[in-house]
Amino acid sequence: MIIFCTFALAKYNTFIFMASKLNRILSFLGHYKYLIVVVIGVAVVGFLDENSFLQRFKYEMQISDLRQEIAEYNAVYEADFKRLKELNSDPKAIEKVAREQYFMKADNEDIFVLETDIPQKEAADESVK
């Protein structure tokens, strides 16, 4: 009987200890409930959500890179458009391109191609073969 009472008393003390611990936790949560909700909300909106500030910053950086790439492509397009317009309007420009890039010649002339005249990329491609 004494052992049973000691066991029951130990169980009761454990229950009281757990209940007091639970009461302290609930009291803490009740006292700071608004602060806890605000902190959790800021964490979700700031870092965890797919529309978070962190994701928004990443998207802004990606948009900036894409705009820069668009500007580069527009510059290349403008240069190519001017070159095409020049080729369509001037026969001398067509002859210049044919001579420089395709090594074409007139009937009464000879062409000598030197190693320094070949662009580096083409020379590297030929050395691999």
PDB file of N, CA and C in Angstrom, residues 13-115:
ATOM      1  N   ASN A  13       2.576  14.245  -8.796  1.00  0.00           N
ATOM      2  CA  ASN A  13       3.568  15.320  -8.866  1.00  0.00           C
ATOM      3  C   ASN A  13       4.014  15.562 -10.307  1.00  0.00           C
ATOM      4  N   THR A  14       4.174  14.498 -11.060  1.00  0.00           N
ATOM      5  CA  THR A  14       4.531  14.640 -12.475  1.00  0.00           C
ATOM      6  C   THR A  14       3.419  15.347 -13.231  1.00  0.00           C
ATOM      7  N   PHE A  15       2.179  14.990 -12.935  1.00  0.00           N
ATOM      8  CA  PHE A  15       1.044  15.635 -13.581  1.00  0.00           C
ATOM      9  C   PHE A  15       0.992  17.112 -13.225  1.00  0.00           C
ATOM     10  N   ILE A  16       1.206  17.451 -11.989  1.00  0.00           N
ATOM     11  CA  ILE A  16       1.195  18.846 -11.548  1.00  0.00           C
ATOM     12  C   ILE A  16       2.331  19.608 -12.217  1.00  0.00           C
ATOM     13  N   PHE A  17       3.518  18.991 -12.294  1.00  0.00           N
ATOM     14  CA  PHE A  17       4.664  19.629 -12.943  1.00  0.00           C
ATOM     15  C   PHE A  17       4.365  19.897 -14.415  1.00  0.00           C
ATOM     16  N   MET A  18       3.795  18.919 -15.115  1.00  0.00           N
ATOM     17  CA  MET A  18       3.457  19.078 -16.529  1.00  0.00           C
ATOM     18  C   MET A  18       2.371  20.122 -16.716  1.00  0.00           C
ATOM     19  N   ALA A  19       1.400  20.131 -15.820  1.00  0.00           N
ATOM     20  CA  ALA A  19       0.320  21.110 -15.913  1.00  0.00           C
ATOM     21  C   ALA A  19       0.844  22.513 -15.679  1.00  0.00           C
ATOM     22  N   SER A  20       1.749  22.682 -14.724  1.00  0.00           N
ATOM     23  CA  SER A  20       2.300  24.014 -14.468  1.00  0.00           C
ATOM     24  C   SER A  20       3.179  24.462 -15.641  1.00  0.00           C
ATOM     25  N   LYS A  21       3.895  23.518 -16.231  1.00  0.00           N
ATOM     26  CA  LYS A  21       4.722  23.837 -17.396  1.00  0.00           C
ATOM     27  C   LYS A  21       3.830  24.246 -18.573  1.00  0.00           C
ATOM     28  N   LEU A  22       2.739  23.521 -18.761  1.00  0.00           N
ATOM     29  CA  LEU A  22       1.791  23.845 -19.823  1.00  0.00           C
ATOM     30  C   LEU A  22       1.141  25.193 -19.564  1.00  0.00           C
ATOM     31  N   ASN A  23       0.825  25.476 -18.320  1.00  0.00           N
ATOM     32  CA  ASN A  23       0.237  26.773 -17.976  1.00  0.00           C
ATOM     33  C   ASN A  23       1.214  27.910 -18.259  1.00  0.00           C
ATOM     34  N   ARG A  24       2.506  27.696 -17.981  1.00  0.00           N
ATOM     35  CA  ARG A  24       3.497  28.738 -18.273  1.00  0.00           C
ATOM     36  C   ARG A  24       3.603  28.973 -19.782  1.00  0.00           C
ATOM     37  N   ILE A  25       3.588  27.895 -20.553  1.00  0.00           N
ATOM     38  CA  ILE A  25       3.673  28.037 -22.020  1.00  0.00           C
ATOM     39  C   ILE A  25       2.442  28.750 -22.555  1.00  0.00           C
ATOM     40  N   LEU A  26       1.260  28.352 -22.097  1.00  0.00           N
ATOM     41  CA  LEU A  26       0.024  29.004 -22.551  1.00  0.00           C
ATOM     42  C   LEU A  26      -0.033  30.452 -22.105  1.00  0.00           C
ATOM     43  N   SER A  27       0.462  30.744 -20.916  1.00  0.00           N
ATOM     44  CA  SER A  27       0.495  32.119 -20.435  1.00  0.00           C
ATOM     45  C   SER A  27       1.419  32.963 -21.303  1.00  0.00           C
ATOM     46  N   PHE A  28       2.587  32.398 -21.646  1.00  0.00           N
ATOM     47  CA  PHE A  28       3.520  33.108 -22.517  1.00  0.00           C
ATOM     48  C   PHE A  28       2.887  33.375 -23.884  1.00  0.00           C
ATOM     49  N   LEU A  29       2.278  32.343 -24.471  1.00  0.00           N
ATOM     50  CA  LEU A  29       1.628  32.498 -25.779  1.00  0.00           C
ATOM     51  C   LEU A  29       0.486  33.496 -25.716  1.00  0.00           C
ATOM     52  N   GLY A  30      -0.279  33.473 -24.646  1.00  0.00           N
ATOM     53  CA  GLY A  30      -1.392  34.405 -24.507  1.00  0.00           C
ATOM     54  C   GLY A  30      -0.925  35.835 -24.333  1.00  0.00           C
ATOM     55  N   HIS A  31       0.182  36.004 -23.648  1.00  0.00           N
ATOM     56  CA  HIS A  31       0.687  37.349 -23.399  1.00  0.00           C
ATOM     57  C   HIS A  31       1.298  37.967 -24.654  1.00  0.00           C
ATOM     58  N   TYR A  32       1.983  37.152 -25.443  1.00  0.00           N
ATOM     59  CA  TYR A  32       2.663  37.663 -26.637  1.00  0.00           C
ATOM     60  C   TYR A  32       2.021  37.179 -27.929  1.00  0.00           C
ATOM     61  N   LYS A  33       0.741  36.962 -27.941  1.00  0.00           N
ATOM     62  CA  LYS A  33       0.093  36.375 -29.119  1.00  0.00           C
ATOM     63  C   LYS A  33       0.181  37.266 -30.346  1.00  0.00           C
ATOM     64  N   TYR A  34       0.030  38.572 -30.181  1.00  0.00           N
ATOM     65  CA  TYR A  34       0.079  39.459 -31.331  1.00  0.00           C
ATOM     66  C   TYR A  34       1.495  39.550 -31.894  1.00  0.00           C
ATOM     67  N   LEU A  35       2.456  39.597 -31.010  1.00  0.00           N
ATOM     68  CA  LEU A  35       3.842  39.632 -31.456  1.00  0.00           C
ATOM     69  C   LEU A  35       4.211  38.350 -32.200  1.00  0.00           C
ATOM     70  N   ILE A  36       3.773  37.223 -31.698  1.00  0.00           N
ATOM     71  CA  ILE A  36       4.060  35.938 -32.342  1.00  0.00           C
ATOM     72  C   ILE A  36       3.414  35.872 -33.722  1.00  0.00           C
ATOM     73  N   VAL A  37       2.169  36.334 -33.830  1.00  0.00           N
ATOM     74  CA  VAL A  37       1.477  36.325 -35.120  1.00  0.00           C
ATOM     75  C   VAL A  37       2.177  37.241 -36.113  1.00  0.00           C
ATOM     76  N   VAL A  38       2.610  38.409 -35.666  1.00  0.00           N
ATOM     77  CA  VAL A  38       3.305  39.339 -36.562  1.00  0.00           C
ATOM     78  C   VAL A  38       4.638  38.752 -37.023  1.00  0.00           C
ATOM     79  N   VAL A  39       5.402  38.157 -36.113  1.00  0.00           N
ATOM     80  CA  VAL A  39       6.688  37.579 -36.479  1.00  0.00           C
ATOM     81  C   VAL A  39       6.504  36.429 -37.466  1.00  0.00           C
ATOM     82  N   ILE A  40       5.534  35.571 -37.222  1.00  0.00           N
ATOM     83  CA  ILE A  40       5.277  34.463 -38.149  1.00  0.00           C
ATOM     84  C   ILE A  40       4.806  34.997 -39.498  1.00  0.00           C
ATOM     85  N   GLY A  41       3.958  36.007 -39.496  1.00  0.00           N
ATOM     86  CA  GLY A  41       3.485  36.602 -40.755  1.00  0.00           C
ATOM     87  C   GLY A  41       4.611  37.220 -41.554  1.00  0.00           C
ATOM     88  N   VAL A  42       5.493  37.947 -40.881  1.00  0.00           N
ATOM     89  CA  VAL A  42       6.636  38.555 -41.575  1.00  0.00           C
ATOM     90  C   VAL A  42       7.562  37.470 -42.128  1.00  0.00           C
ATOM     91  N   ALA A  43       7.764  36.404 -41.383  1.00  0.00           N
ATOM     92  CA  ALA A  43       8.613  35.310 -41.862  1.00  0.00           C
ATOM     93  C   ALA A  43       8.010  34.662 -43.103  1.00  0.00           C
ATOM     94  N   VAL A  44       6.704  34.449 -43.089  1.00  0.00           N
ATOM     95  CA  VAL A  44       6.052  33.823 -44.246  1.00  0.00           C
ATOM     96  C   VAL A  44       6.109  34.744 -45.450  1.00  0.00           C
ATOM     97  N   VAL A  45       5.739  36.004 -45.265  1.00  0.00           N
ATOM     98  CA  VAL A  45       5.720  36.939 -46.385  1.00  0.00           C
ATOM     99  C   VAL A  45       7.137  37.272 -46.847  1.00  0.00           C
ATOM    100  N   GLY A  46       8.068  37.353 -45.933  1.00  0.00           N
ATOM    101  CA  GLY A  46       9.421  37.763 -46.293  1.00  0.00           C
ATOM    102  C   GLY A  46      10.277  36.674 -46.875  1.00  0.00           C
ATOM    103  N   PHE A  47      10.110  35.434 -46.433  1.00  0.00           N
ATOM    104  CA  PHE A  47      11.067  34.412 -46.824  1.00  0.00           C
ATOM    105  C   PHE A  47      10.455  33.130 -47.366  1.00  0.00           C
ATOM    106  N   LEU A  48       9.322  32.706 -46.864  1.00  0.00           N
ATOM    107  CA  LEU A  48       8.829  31.372 -47.170  1.00  0.00           C
ATOM    108  C   LEU A  48       7.862  31.307 -48.343  1.00  0.00           C
ATOM    109  N   ASP A  49       7.117  32.336 -48.577  1.00  0.00           N
ATOM    110  CA  ASP A  49       6.075  32.333 -49.599  1.00  0.00           C
ATOM    111  C   ASP A  49       6.700  32.384 -50.990  1.00  0.00           C
ATOM    112  N   GLU A  50       5.964  31.916 -52.006  1.00  0.00           N
ATOM    113  CA  GLU A  50       6.490  31.985 -53.374  1.00  0.00           C
ATOM    114  C   GLU A  50       6.486  33.419 -53.893  1.00  0.00           C
ATOM    115  N   ASN A  51       5.748  34.314 -53.269  1.00  0.00           N
ATOM    116  CA  ASN A  51       5.746  35.732 -53.619  1.00  0.00           C
ATOM    117  C   ASN A  51       6.498  36.549 -52.570  1.00  0.00           C
ATOM    118  N   SER A  52       7.488  35.974 -51.936  1.00  0.00           N
ATOM    119  CA  SER A  52       8.211  36.635 -50.858  1.00  0.00           C
ATOM    120  C   SER A  52       9.100  37.745 -51.406  1.00  0.00           C
ATOM    121  N   PHE A  53       9.609  38.547 -50.491  1.00  0.00           N
ATOM    122  CA  PHE A  53      10.511  39.619 -50.883  1.00  0.00           C
ATOM    123  C   PHE A  53      11.794  39.051 -51.484  1.00  0.00           C
ATOM    124  N   LEU A  54      12.227  37.936 -50.997  1.00  0.00           N
ATOM    125  CA  LEU A  54      13.414  37.291 -51.532  1.00  0.00           C
ATOM    126  C   LEU A  54      13.189  36.854 -52.985  1.00  0.00           C
ATOM    127  N   GLN A  55      12.064  36.224 -53.254  1.00  0.00           N
ATOM    128  CA  GLN A  55      11.726  35.834 -54.630  1.00  0.00           C
ATOM    129  C   GLN A  55      11.548  37.063 -55.510  1.00  0.00           C
ATOM    130  N   ARG A  56      10.931  38.096 -54.957  1.00  0.00           N
ATOM    131  CA  ARG A  56      10.724  39.330 -55.722  1.00  0.00           C
ATOM    132  C   ARG A  56      12.065  39.937 -56.123  1.00  0.00           C
ATOM    133  N   PHE A  57      13.038  39.922 -55.205  1.00  0.00           N
ATOM    134  CA  PHE A  57      14.372  40.434 -55.512  1.00  0.00           C
ATOM    135  C   PHE A  57      15.033  39.602 -56.609  1.00  0.00           C
ATOM    136  N   LYS A  58      14.901  38.280 -56.526  1.00  0.00           N
ATOM    137  CA  LYS A  58      15.467  37.406 -57.562  1.00  0.00           C
ATOM    138  C   LYS A  58      14.825  37.688 -58.924  1.00  0.00           C
ATOM    139  N   TYR A  59      13.512  37.871 -58.929  1.00  0.00           N
ATOM    140  CA  TYR A  59      12.824  38.170 -60.185  1.00  0.00           C
ATOM    141  C   TYR A  59      13.257  39.517 -60.754  1.00  0.00           C
ATOM    142  N   GLU A  60      13.454  40.509 -59.903  1.00  0.00           N
ATOM    143  CA  GLU A  60      13.913  41.813 -60.378  1.00  0.00           C
ATOM    144  C   GLU A  60      15.303  41.711 -61.000  1.00  0.00           C
ATOM    145  N   MET A  61      16.175  40.921 -60.394  1.00  0.00           N
ATOM    146  CA  MET A  61      17.513  40.731 -60.959  1.00  0.00           C
ATOM    147  C   MET A  61      17.436  40.026 -62.314  1.00  0.00           C
ATOM    148  N   GLN A  62      16.558  39.031 -62.418  1.00  0.00           N
ATOM    149  CA  GLN A  62      16.391  38.307 -63.674  1.00  0.00           C
ATOM    150  C   GLN A  62      15.815  39.233 -64.752  1.00  0.00           C
ATOM    151  N   ILE A  63      14.867  40.071 -64.389  1.00  0.00           N
ATOM    152  CA  ILE A  63      14.290  41.026 -65.336  1.00  0.00           C
ATOM    153  C   ILE A  63      15.354  42.004 -65.806  1.00  0.00           C
ATOM    154  N   SER A  64      16.203  42.461 -64.892  1.00  0.00           N
ATOM    155  CA  SER A  64      17.275  43.380 -65.257  1.00  0.00           C
ATOM    156  C   SER A  64      18.236  42.729 -66.252  1.00  0.00           C
ATOM    157  N   ASP A  65      18.602  41.484 -66.008  1.00  0.00           N
ATOM    158  CA  ASP A  65      19.483  40.767 -66.936  1.00  0.00           C
ATOM    159  C   ASP A  65      18.836  40.598 -68.302  1.00  0.00           C
ATOM    160  N   LEU A  66      17.553  40.268 -68.314  1.00  0.00           N
ATOM    161  CA  LEU A  66      16.854  40.078 -69.589  1.00  0.00           C
ATOM    162  C   LEU A  66      16.723  41.389 -70.355  1.00  0.00           C
ATOM    163  N   ARG A  67      16.493  42.485 -69.650  1.00  0.00           N
ATOM    164  CA  ARG A  67      16.420  43.794 -70.333  1.00  0.00           C
ATOM    165  C   ARG A  67      17.767  44.156 -70.940  1.00  0.00           C
ATOM    166  N   GLN A  68      18.845  43.857 -70.231  1.00  0.00           N
ATOM    167  CA  GLN A  68      20.182  44.123 -70.765  1.00  0.00           C
ATOM    168  C   GLN A  68      20.430  43.262 -72.010  1.00  0.00           C
ATOM    169  N   GLU A  69      20.004  42.018 -71.963  1.00  0.00           N
ATOM    170  CA  GLU A  69      20.165  41.132 -73.109  1.00  0.00           C
ATOM    171  C   GLU A  69      19.332  41.626 -74.304  1.00  0.00           C
ATOM    172  N   ILE A  70      18.135  42.129 -74.037  1.00  0.00           N
ATOM    173  CA  ILE A  70      17.292  42.684 -75.105  1.00  0.00           C
ATOM    174  C   ILE A  70      17.973  43.886 -75.729  1.00  0.00           C
ATOM    175  N   ALA A  71      18.583  44.741 -74.907  1.00  0.00           N
ATOM    176  CA  ALA A  71      19.286  45.918 -75.439  1.00  0.00           C
ATOM    177  C   ALA A  71      20.457  45.493 -76.324  1.00  0.00           C
ATOM    178  N   GLU A  72      21.182  44.456 -75.917  1.00  0.00           N
ATOM    179  CA  GLU A  72      22.289  43.961 -76.737  1.00  0.00           C
ATOM    180  C   GLU A  72      21.783  43.407 -78.067  1.00  0.00           C
ATOM    181  N   TYR A  73      20.698  42.641 -78.022  1.00  0.00           N
ATOM    182  CA  TYR A  73      20.133  42.097 -79.259  1.00  0.00           C
ATOM    183  C   TYR A  73      19.605  43.205 -80.165  1.00  0.00           C
ATOM    184  N   ASN A  74      19.024  44.232 -79.590  1.00  0.00           N
ATOM    185  CA  ASN A  74      18.551  45.358 -80.399  1.00  0.00           C
ATOM    186  C   ASN A  74      19.714  46.078 -81.073  1.00  0.00           C
ATOM    187  N   ALA A  75      20.837  46.216 -80.376  1.00  0.00           N
ATOM    188  CA  ALA A  75      22.012  46.854 -80.975  1.00  0.00           C
ATOM    189  C   ALA A  75      22.545  46.016 -82.136  1.00  0.00           C
ATOM    190  N   VAL A  76      22.602  44.706 -81.948  1.00  0.00           N
ATOM    191  CA  VAL A  76      23.044  43.812 -83.029  1.00  0.00           C
ATOM    192  C   VAL A  76      22.062  43.873 -84.192  1.00  0.00           C
ATOM    193  N   TYR A  77      20.775  43.921 -83.903  1.00  0.00           N
ATOM    194  CA  TYR A  77      19.757  44.002 -84.947  1.00  0.00           C
ATOM    195  C   TYR A  77      19.919  45.291 -85.752  1.00  0.00           C
ATOM    196  N   GLU A  78      20.130  46.397 -85.058  1.00  0.00           N
ATOM    197  CA  GLU A  78      20.293  47.679 -85.760  1.00  0.00           C
ATOM    198  C   GLU A  78      21.529  47.648 -86.667  1.00  0.00           C
ATOM    199  N   ALA A  79      22.629  47.091 -86.165  1.00  0.00           N
ATOM    200  CA  ALA A  79      23.849  47.014 -86.986  1.00  0.00           C
ATOM    201  C   ALA A  79      23.619  46.119 -88.204  1.00  0.00           C
ATOM    202  N   ASP A  80      22.965  44.985 -87.993  1.00  0.00           N
ATOM    203  CA  ASP A  80      22.691  44.076 -89.114  1.00  0.00           C
ATOM    204  C   ASP A  80      21.712  44.693 -90.109  1.00  0.00           C
ATOM    205  N   PHE A  81      20.740  45.432 -89.600  1.00  0.00           N
ATOM    206  CA  PHE A  81      19.768  46.077 -90.485  1.00  0.00           C
ATOM    207  C   PHE A  81      20.456  47.131 -91.350  1.00  0.00           C
ATOM    208  N   LYS A  82      21.357  47.912 -90.756  1.00  0.00           N
ATOM    209  CA  LYS A  82      22.094  48.908 -91.539  1.00  0.00           C
ATOM    210  C   LYS A  82      22.959  48.222 -92.597  1.00  0.00           C
ATOM    211  N   ARG A  83      23.599  47.119 -92.194  1.00  0.00           N
ATOM    212  CA  ARG A  83      24.452  46.375 -93.135  1.00  0.00           C
ATOM    213  C   ARG A  83      23.623  45.809 -94.291  1.00  0.00           C
ATOM    214  N   LEU A  84      22.453  45.256 -93.985  1.00  0.00           N
ATOM    215  CA  LEU A  84      21.576  44.711 -95.017  1.00  0.00           C
ATOM    216  C   LEU A  84      21.069  45.805 -95.944  1.00  0.00           C
ATOM    217  N   LYS A  85      20.725  46.948 -95.378  1.00  0.00           N
ATOM    218  CA  LYS A  85      20.267  48.076 -96.199  1.00  0.00           C
ATOM    219  C   LYS A  85      21.380  48.551 -97.130  1.00  0.00           C
ATOM    220  N   GLU A  86      22.601  48.560 -96.590  1.00  0.00           N
ATOM    221  CA  GLU A  86      23.751  48.946 -97.410  1.00  0.00           C
ATOM    222  C   GLU A  86      23.982  47.932 -98.523  1.00  0.00           C
ATOM    223  N   LEU A  87      23.868  46.646 -98.219  1.00  0.00           N
ATOM    224  CA  LEU A  87      24.063  45.615 -99.238  1.00  0.00           C
ATOM    225  C   LEU A  87      22.977  45.655-100.309  1.00  0.00           C
ATOM    226  N   ASN A  88      21.752  45.996 -99.916  1.00  0.00           N
ATOM    227  CA  ASN A  88      20.669  46.070-100.897  1.00  0.00           C
ATOM    228  C   ASN A  88      20.780  47.282-101.800  1.00  0.00           C
ATOM    229  N   SER A  89      21.434  48.327-101.353  1.00  0.00           N
ATOM    230  CA  SER A  89      21.461  49.552-102.144  1.00  0.00           C
ATOM    231  C   SER A  89      22.786  49.794-102.871  1.00  0.00           C
ATOM    232  N   ASP A  90      23.880  49.192-102.442  1.00  0.00           N
ATOM    233  CA  ASP A  90      25.188  49.501-103.016  1.00  0.00           C
ATOM    234  C   ASP A  90      25.855  48.239-103.557  1.00  0.00           C
ATOM    235  N   PRO A  91      26.044  48.152-104.875  1.00  0.00           N
ATOM    236  CA  PRO A  91      26.719  46.981-105.445  1.00  0.00           C
ATOM    237  C   PRO A  91      28.183  46.864-105.009  1.00  0.00           C
ATOM    238  N   LYS A  92      28.827  47.982-104.718  1.00  0.00           N
ATOM    239  CA  LYS A  92      30.215  47.945-104.261  1.00  0.00           C
ATOM    240  C   LYS A  92      30.316  47.246-102.896  1.00  0.00           C
ATOM    241  N   ALA A  93      29.298  47.383-102.052  1.00  0.00           N
ATOM    242  CA  ALA A  93      29.294  46.725-100.749  1.00  0.00           C
ATOM    243  C   ALA A  93      29.196  45.212-100.921  1.00  0.00           C
ATOM    244  N   ILE A  94      28.388  44.781-101.885  1.00  0.00           N
ATOM    245  CA  ILE A  94      28.283  43.341-102.161  1.00  0.00           C
ATOM    246  C   ILE A  94      29.625  42.803-102.643  1.00  0.00           C
ATOM    247  N   GLU A  95      30.280  43.552-103.511  1.00  0.00           N
ATOM    248  CA  GLU A  95      31.587  43.135-104.006  1.00  0.00           C
ATOM    249  C   GLU A  95      32.606  43.068-102.866  1.00  0.00           C
ATOM    250  N   LYS A  96      32.546  44.018-101.952  1.00  0.00           N
ATOM    251  CA  LYS A  96      33.474  44.045-100.818  1.00  0.00           C
ATOM    252  C   LYS A  96      33.280  42.809 -99.927  1.00  0.00           C
ATOM    253  N   VAL A  97      32.024  42.474 -99.654  1.00  0.00           N
ATOM    254  CA  VAL A  97      31.739  41.298 -98.834  1.00  0.00           C
ATOM    255  C   VAL A  97      32.191  40.031 -99.549  1.00  0.00           C
ATOM    256  N   ALA A  98      31.936  39.945-100.847  1.00  0.00           N
ATOM    257  CA  ALA A  98      32.333  38.767-101.611  1.00  0.00           C
ATOM    258  C   ALA A  98      33.848  38.597-101.603  1.00  0.00           C
ATOM    259  N   ARG A  99      34.583  39.683-101.731  1.00  0.00           N
ATOM    260  CA  ARG A  99      36.043  39.606-101.740  1.00  0.00           C
ATOM    261  C   ARG A  99      36.594  39.279-100.351  1.00  0.00           C
ATOM    262  N   GLU A 100      36.074  39.911 -99.300  1.00  0.00           N
ATOM    263  CA  GLU A 100      36.652  39.751 -97.963  1.00  0.00           C
ATOM    264  C   GLU A 100      36.263  38.427 -97.306  1.00  0.00           C
ATOM    265  N   GLN A 101      35.014  38.048 -97.427  1.00  0.00           N
ATOM    266  CA  GLN A 101      34.558  36.874 -96.680  1.00  0.00           C
ATOM    267  C   GLN A 101      34.594  35.580 -97.496  1.00  0.00           C
ATOM    268  N   TYR A 102      34.381  35.691 -98.812  1.00  0.00           N
ATOM    269  CA  TYR A 102      34.288  34.477 -99.624  1.00  0.00           C
ATOM    270  C   TYR A 102      35.461  34.326-100.595  1.00  0.00           C
ATOM    271  N   PHE A 103      36.440  35.233-100.540  1.00  0.00           N
ATOM    272  CA  PHE A 103      37.653  35.187-101.345  1.00  0.00           C
ATOM    273  C   PHE A 103      37.351  35.083-102.839  1.00  0.00           C
ATOM    274  N   MET A 104      36.323  35.793-103.283  1.00  0.00           N
ATOM    275  CA  MET A 104      36.016  35.818-104.716  1.00  0.00           C
ATOM    276  C   MET A 104      36.899  36.863-105.395  1.00  0.00           C
ATOM    277  N   LYS A 105      37.062  36.701-106.713  1.00  0.00           N
ATOM    278  CA  LYS A 105      37.946  37.599-107.445  1.00  0.00           C
ATOM    279  C   LYS A 105      37.351  37.936-108.799  1.00  0.00           C
ATOM    280  N   ALA A 106      37.890  38.973-109.373  1.00  0.00           N
ATOM    281  CA  ALA A 106      37.502  39.330-110.733  1.00  0.00           C
ATOM    282  C   ALA A 106      38.279  38.431-111.696  1.00  0.00           C
ATOM    283  N   ASP A 107      37.868  38.453-112.976  1.00  0.00           N
ATOM    284  CA  ASP A 107      38.497  37.565-113.949  1.00  0.00           C
ATOM    285  C   ASP A 107      39.970  37.874-114.177  1.00  0.00           C
ATOM    286  N   ASN A 108      40.357  39.124-114.062  1.00  0.00           N
ATOM    287  CA  ASN A 108      41.717  39.509-114.421  1.00  0.00           C
ATOM    288  C   ASN A 108      42.637  39.691-113.206  1.00  0.00           C
ATOM    289  N   GLU A 109      42.351  39.088-112.086  1.00  0.00           N
ATOM    290  CA  GLU A 109      43.215  39.272-110.915  1.00  0.00           C
ATOM    291  C   GLU A 109      43.435  37.955-110.188  1.00  0.00           C
ATOM    292  N   ASP A 110      44.498  37.923-109.411  1.00  0.00           N
ATOM    293  CA  ASP A 110      44.827  36.760-108.594  1.00  0.00           C
ATOM    294  C   ASP A 110      44.747  37.172-107.124  1.00  0.00           C
ATOM    295  N   ILE A 111      44.353  36.224-106.266  1.00  0.00           N
ATOM    296  CA  ILE A 111      44.237  36.500-104.838  1.00  0.00           C
ATOM    297  C   ILE A 111      45.203  35.607-104.097  1.00  0.00           C
ATOM    298  N   PHE A 112      45.935  36.204-103.185  1.00  0.00           N
ATOM    299  CA  PHE A 112      46.831  35.477-102.311  1.00  0.00           C
ATOM    300  C   PHE A 112      46.328  35.632-100.882  1.00  0.00           C
ATOM    301  N   VAL A 113      46.044  34.523-100.235  1.00  0.00           N
ATOM    302  CA  VAL A 113      45.545  34.539 -98.864  1.00  0.00           C
ATOM    303  C   VAL A 113      46.699  34.220 -97.932  1.00  0.00           C
ATOM    304  N   LEU A 114      46.980  35.127 -97.035  1.00  0.00           N
ATOM    305  CA  LEU A 114      48.046  34.930 -96.062  1.00  0.00           C
ATOM    306  C   LEU A 114      47.449  34.439 -94.750  1.00  0.00           C
ATOM    307  N   GLU A 115      48.269  33.802 -93.922  1.00  0.00           N
ATOM    308  CA  GLU A 115      47.790  33.275 -92.640  1.00  0.00           C
ATOM    309  C   GLU A 115      47.235  34.382 -91.761  1.00  0.00           C
TER     310      GLU A 115
END
